[in-house]
Short mmCIF file of C-alpha atoms and ligand atoms in Angstrom, two decimals:
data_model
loop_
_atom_site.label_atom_id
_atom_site.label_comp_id
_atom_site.label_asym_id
_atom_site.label_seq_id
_atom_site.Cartn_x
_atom_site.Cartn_y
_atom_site.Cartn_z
CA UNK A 1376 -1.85 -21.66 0.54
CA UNK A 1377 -1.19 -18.24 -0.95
CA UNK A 1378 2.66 -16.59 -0.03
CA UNK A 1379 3.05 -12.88 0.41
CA UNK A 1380 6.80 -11.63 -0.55
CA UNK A 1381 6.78 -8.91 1.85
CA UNK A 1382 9.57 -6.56 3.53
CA UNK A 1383 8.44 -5.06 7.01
CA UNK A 1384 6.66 -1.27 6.53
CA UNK A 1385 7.24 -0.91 2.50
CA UNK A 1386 4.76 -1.29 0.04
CA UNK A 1387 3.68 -5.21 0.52
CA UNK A 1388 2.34 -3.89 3.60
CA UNK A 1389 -0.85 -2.93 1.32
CA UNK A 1390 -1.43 -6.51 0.26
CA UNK A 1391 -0.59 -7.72 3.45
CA UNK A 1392 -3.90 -5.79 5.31
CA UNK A 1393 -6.17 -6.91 2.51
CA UNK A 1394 -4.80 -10.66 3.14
CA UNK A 1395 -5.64 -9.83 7.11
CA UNK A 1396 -8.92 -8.15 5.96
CA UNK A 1397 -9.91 -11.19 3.35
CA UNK A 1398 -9.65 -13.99 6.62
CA UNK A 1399 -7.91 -16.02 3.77
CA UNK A 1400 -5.21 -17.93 5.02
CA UNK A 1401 -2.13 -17.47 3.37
CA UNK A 1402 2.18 -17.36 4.67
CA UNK A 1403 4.71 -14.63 4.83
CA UNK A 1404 7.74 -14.95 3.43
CA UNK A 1405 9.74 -12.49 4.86
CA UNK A 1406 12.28 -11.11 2.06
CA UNK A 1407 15.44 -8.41 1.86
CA UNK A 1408 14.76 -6.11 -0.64
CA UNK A 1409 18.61 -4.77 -0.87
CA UNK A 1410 20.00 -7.88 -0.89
CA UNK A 1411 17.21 -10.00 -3.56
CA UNK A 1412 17.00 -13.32 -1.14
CA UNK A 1413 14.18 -14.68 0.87
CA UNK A 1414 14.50 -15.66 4.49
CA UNK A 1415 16.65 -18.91 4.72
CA UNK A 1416 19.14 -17.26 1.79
CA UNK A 1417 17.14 -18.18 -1.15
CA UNK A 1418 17.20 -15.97 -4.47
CA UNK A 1419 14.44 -13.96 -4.45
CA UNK A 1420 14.74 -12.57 -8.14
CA UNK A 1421 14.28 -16.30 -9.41
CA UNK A 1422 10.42 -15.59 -7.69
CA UNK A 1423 10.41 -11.98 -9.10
CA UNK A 1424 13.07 -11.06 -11.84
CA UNK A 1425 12.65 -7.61 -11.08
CA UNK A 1426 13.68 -8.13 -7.36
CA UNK A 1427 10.89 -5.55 -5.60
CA UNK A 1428 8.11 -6.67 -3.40
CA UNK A 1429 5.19 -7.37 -3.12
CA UNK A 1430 4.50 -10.31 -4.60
CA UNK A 1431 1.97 -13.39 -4.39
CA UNK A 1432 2.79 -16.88 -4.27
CA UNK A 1433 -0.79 -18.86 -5.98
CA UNK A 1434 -1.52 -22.27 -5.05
CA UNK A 1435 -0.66 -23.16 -8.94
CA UNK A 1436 2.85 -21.72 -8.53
CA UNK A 1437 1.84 -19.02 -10.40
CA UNK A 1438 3.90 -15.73 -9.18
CA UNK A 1439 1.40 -12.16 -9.15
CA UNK A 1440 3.04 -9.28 -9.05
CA UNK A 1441 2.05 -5.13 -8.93
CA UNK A 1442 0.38 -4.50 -5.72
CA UNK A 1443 -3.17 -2.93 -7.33
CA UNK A 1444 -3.66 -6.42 -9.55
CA UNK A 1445 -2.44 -8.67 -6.11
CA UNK A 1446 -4.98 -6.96 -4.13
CA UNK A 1447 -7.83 -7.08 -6.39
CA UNK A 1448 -6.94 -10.97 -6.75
CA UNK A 1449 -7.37 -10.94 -3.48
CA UNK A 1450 -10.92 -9.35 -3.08
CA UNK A 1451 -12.31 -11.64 -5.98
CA UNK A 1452 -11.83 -14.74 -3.96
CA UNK A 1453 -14.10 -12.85 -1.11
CA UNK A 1454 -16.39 -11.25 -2.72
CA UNK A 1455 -18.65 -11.23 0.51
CA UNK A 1456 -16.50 -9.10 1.90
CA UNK A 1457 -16.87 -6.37 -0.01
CA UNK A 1458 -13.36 -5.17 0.20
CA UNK A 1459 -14.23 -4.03 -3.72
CA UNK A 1460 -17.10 -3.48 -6.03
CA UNK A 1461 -17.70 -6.06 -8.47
CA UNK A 1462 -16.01 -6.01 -11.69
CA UNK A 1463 -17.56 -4.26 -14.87
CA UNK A 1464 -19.60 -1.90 -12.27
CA UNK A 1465 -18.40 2.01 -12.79
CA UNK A 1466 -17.55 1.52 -9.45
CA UNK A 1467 -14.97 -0.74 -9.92
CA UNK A 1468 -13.28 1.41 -12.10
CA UNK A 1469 -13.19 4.29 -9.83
CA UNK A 1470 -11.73 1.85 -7.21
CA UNK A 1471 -8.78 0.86 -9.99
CA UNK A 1472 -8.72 4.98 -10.41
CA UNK A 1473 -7.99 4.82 -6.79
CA UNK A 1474 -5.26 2.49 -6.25
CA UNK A 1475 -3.46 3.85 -9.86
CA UNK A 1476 -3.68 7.59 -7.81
CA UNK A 1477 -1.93 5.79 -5.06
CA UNK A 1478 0.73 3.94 -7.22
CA UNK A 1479 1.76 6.55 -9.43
CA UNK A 1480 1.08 9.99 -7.81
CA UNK A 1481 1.87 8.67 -3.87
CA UNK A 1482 3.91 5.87 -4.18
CA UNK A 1483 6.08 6.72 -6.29
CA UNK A 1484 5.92 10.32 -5.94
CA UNK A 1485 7.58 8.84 -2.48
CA UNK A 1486 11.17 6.98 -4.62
CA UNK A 1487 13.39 9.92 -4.78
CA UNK A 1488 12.88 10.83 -0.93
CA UNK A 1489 14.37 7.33 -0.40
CA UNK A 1490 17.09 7.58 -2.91
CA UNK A 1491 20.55 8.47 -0.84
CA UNK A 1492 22.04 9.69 -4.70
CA UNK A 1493 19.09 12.02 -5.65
CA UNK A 1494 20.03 15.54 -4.95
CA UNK A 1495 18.57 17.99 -2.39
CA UNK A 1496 16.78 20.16 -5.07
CA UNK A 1497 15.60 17.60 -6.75
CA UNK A 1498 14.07 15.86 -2.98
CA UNK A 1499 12.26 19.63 -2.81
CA UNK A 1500 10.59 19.14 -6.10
CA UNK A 1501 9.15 15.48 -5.28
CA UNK A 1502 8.33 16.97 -1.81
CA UNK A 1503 6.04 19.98 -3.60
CA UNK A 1504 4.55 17.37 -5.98
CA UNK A 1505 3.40 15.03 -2.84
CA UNK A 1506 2.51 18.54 -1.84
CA UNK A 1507 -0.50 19.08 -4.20
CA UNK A 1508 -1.48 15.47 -4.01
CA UNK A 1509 -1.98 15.52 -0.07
CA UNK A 1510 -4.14 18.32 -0.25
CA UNK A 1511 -6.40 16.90 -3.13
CA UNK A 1512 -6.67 13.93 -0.75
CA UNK A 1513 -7.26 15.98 2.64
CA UNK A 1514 -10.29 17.67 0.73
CA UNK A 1515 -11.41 14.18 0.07
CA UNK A 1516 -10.77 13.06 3.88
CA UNK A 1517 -12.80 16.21 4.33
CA UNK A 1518 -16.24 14.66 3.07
CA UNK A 1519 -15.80 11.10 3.31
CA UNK A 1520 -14.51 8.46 5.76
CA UNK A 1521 -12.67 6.32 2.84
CA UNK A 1522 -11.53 6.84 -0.57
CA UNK A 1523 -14.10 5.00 -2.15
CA UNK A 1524 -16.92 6.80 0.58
CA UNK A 1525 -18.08 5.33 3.42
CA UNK A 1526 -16.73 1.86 3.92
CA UNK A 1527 -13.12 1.03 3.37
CA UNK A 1528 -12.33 -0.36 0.56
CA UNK A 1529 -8.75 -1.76 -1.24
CA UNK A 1530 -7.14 1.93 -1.58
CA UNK A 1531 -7.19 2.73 1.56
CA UNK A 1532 -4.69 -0.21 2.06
CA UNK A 1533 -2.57 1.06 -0.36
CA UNK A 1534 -2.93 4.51 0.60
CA UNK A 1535 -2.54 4.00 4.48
CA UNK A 1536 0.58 2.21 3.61
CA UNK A 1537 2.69 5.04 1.66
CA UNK A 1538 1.44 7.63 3.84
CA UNK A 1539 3.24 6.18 6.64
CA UNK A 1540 6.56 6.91 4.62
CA UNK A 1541 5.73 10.89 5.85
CA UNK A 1542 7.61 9.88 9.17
CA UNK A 1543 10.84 8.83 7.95
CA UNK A 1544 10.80 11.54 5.31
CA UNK A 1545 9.65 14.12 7.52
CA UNK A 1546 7.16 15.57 5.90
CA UNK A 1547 4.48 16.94 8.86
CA UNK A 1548 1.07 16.12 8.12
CA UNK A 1549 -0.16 18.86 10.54
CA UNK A 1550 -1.20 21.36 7.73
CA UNK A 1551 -3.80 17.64 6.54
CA UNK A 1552 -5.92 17.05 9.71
CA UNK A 1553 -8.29 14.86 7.58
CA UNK A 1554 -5.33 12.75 6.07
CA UNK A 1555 -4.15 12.29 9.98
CA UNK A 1556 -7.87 11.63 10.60
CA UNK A 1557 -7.67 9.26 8.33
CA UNK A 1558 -4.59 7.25 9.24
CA UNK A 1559 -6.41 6.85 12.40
CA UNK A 1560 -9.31 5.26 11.82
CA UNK A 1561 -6.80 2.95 9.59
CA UNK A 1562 -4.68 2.59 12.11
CA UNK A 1563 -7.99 1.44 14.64
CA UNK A 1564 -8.80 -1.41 12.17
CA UNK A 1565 -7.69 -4.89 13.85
CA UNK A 1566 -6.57 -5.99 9.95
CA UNK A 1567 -4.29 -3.15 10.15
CA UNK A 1568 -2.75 -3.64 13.98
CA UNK A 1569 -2.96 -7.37 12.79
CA UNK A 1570 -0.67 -6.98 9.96
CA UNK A 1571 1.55 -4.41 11.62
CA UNK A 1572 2.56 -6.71 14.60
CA UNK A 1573 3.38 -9.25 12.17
CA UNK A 1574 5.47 -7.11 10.38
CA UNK A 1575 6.94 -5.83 13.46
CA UNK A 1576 6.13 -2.05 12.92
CA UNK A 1577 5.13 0.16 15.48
CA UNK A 1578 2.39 2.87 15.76
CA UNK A 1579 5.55 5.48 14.03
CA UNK A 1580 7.74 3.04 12.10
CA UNK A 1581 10.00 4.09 9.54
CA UNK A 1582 9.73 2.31 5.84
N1 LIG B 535 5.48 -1.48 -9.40
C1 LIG B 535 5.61 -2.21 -8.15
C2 LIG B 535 6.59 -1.45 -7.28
C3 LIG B 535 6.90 -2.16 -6.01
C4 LIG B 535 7.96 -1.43 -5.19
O1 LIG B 535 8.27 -0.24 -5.41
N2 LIG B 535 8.54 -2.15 -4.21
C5 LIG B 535 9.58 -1.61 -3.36
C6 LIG B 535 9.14 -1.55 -1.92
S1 LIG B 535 7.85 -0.35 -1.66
C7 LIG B 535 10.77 -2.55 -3.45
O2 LIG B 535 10.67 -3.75 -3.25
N3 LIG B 535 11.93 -1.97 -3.79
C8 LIG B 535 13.16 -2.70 -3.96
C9 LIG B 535 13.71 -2.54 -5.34
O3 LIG B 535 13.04 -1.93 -6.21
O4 LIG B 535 14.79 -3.04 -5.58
C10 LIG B 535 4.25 -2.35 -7.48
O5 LIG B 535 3.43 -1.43 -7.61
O6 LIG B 535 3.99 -3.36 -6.82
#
């Protein structure tokens, strides 16, 4: 069976909904990111060098790692589904365009708001950068239900997932009334409640 590498409310979280989504079975191991051990005390950098979740535990002991290739694993093995288009269609590619927006321009536009040692100014600067990307996205949320249109679709996973980080950084989502649109219809989805009550998170919990 396939094992997610998770920690409750950070990034796995993305994979973790797609699992839910896919009705695949699969097992959480529950992990401390800080600390690089698995529940039980094990070393979790002997599953992933690099120490960071998620990652994906295949039934050939093969390790996946980088949440946009795990979750596309994942929607290949159901394709009926439809959580993405089918490989080699432009479609697809404007899906990976999707979740690479989400990685590099959310995600990780997200790092130094969690980082006690960056500086104040320096917060601001990340905080205007997220800036710019929440209101591309809002004017997105404006015309369609998802990121890939009308059905959800992998992103929106991914995407869901980060911008719950706005809570514990503060950052009001008021002035984006399609992004909080958005996060609610996520939120409605019984993938997403599924995978938040097994991560313990509630309807506002922090990272
Ligand atoms: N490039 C990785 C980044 C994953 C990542 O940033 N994971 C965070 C949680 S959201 C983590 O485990 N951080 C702990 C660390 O880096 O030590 C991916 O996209 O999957």
């Amino acid at each position: 069976m396939m094992k997610l590498f998770y920690a409750p409310g950070v990034c796995s979280l993305s994979p973790h909904i797609v699992l839910k989504e896919s009705g695949l079975p699969f097992e959480l191991v529950r992990t401390d990111i800080k600390a690089k051990t698995t529940e039980g005390g094990g070393d979790y950098k002997k599953t992933n060098p690099l120490g960071y979740v998620p990652a994906l535990g295949l039934d050939d002991g093969t390790i996946l790692t980088e949440g946009p290739a795990i979750v596309q694993y994942i929607a290949d093995k159901v394709p009926e589904k439809k959580l993405a288009p089918a490989n080699g269609t432009l479609d697809r590619y404007k899906l990976q365009s999707w979740l690479n927006f989400v990685s590099s321009e959310l995600h990780k536009g997200f790092s130094p708001l969690f980082n006690p040692a960056m500086p104040e100014a320096a917060k601001q600067i990340a905080k205007d950068r997220l800036a710019a990307r929440f209101a591309h996205l809002d004017a997105h949320f404006a015309k369609h239900n998802y990121l890939m249109g009308n059905d959800f679709s992998l992103p929106d996973a991914y995407a869901f997932t980060v911008l719950r980080w706005t809570a514990p950084t503060k950052i009001d989502l008021a002035p984006y009334p399609h992004i909080q649109a958005f996060m609610q219809r996520m939120q409605a989805r019984p993938a997403v409640q599924a995978a938040m009550t097994a991560e313990g998170l509630g309807g506002d919990a922090p990272r």
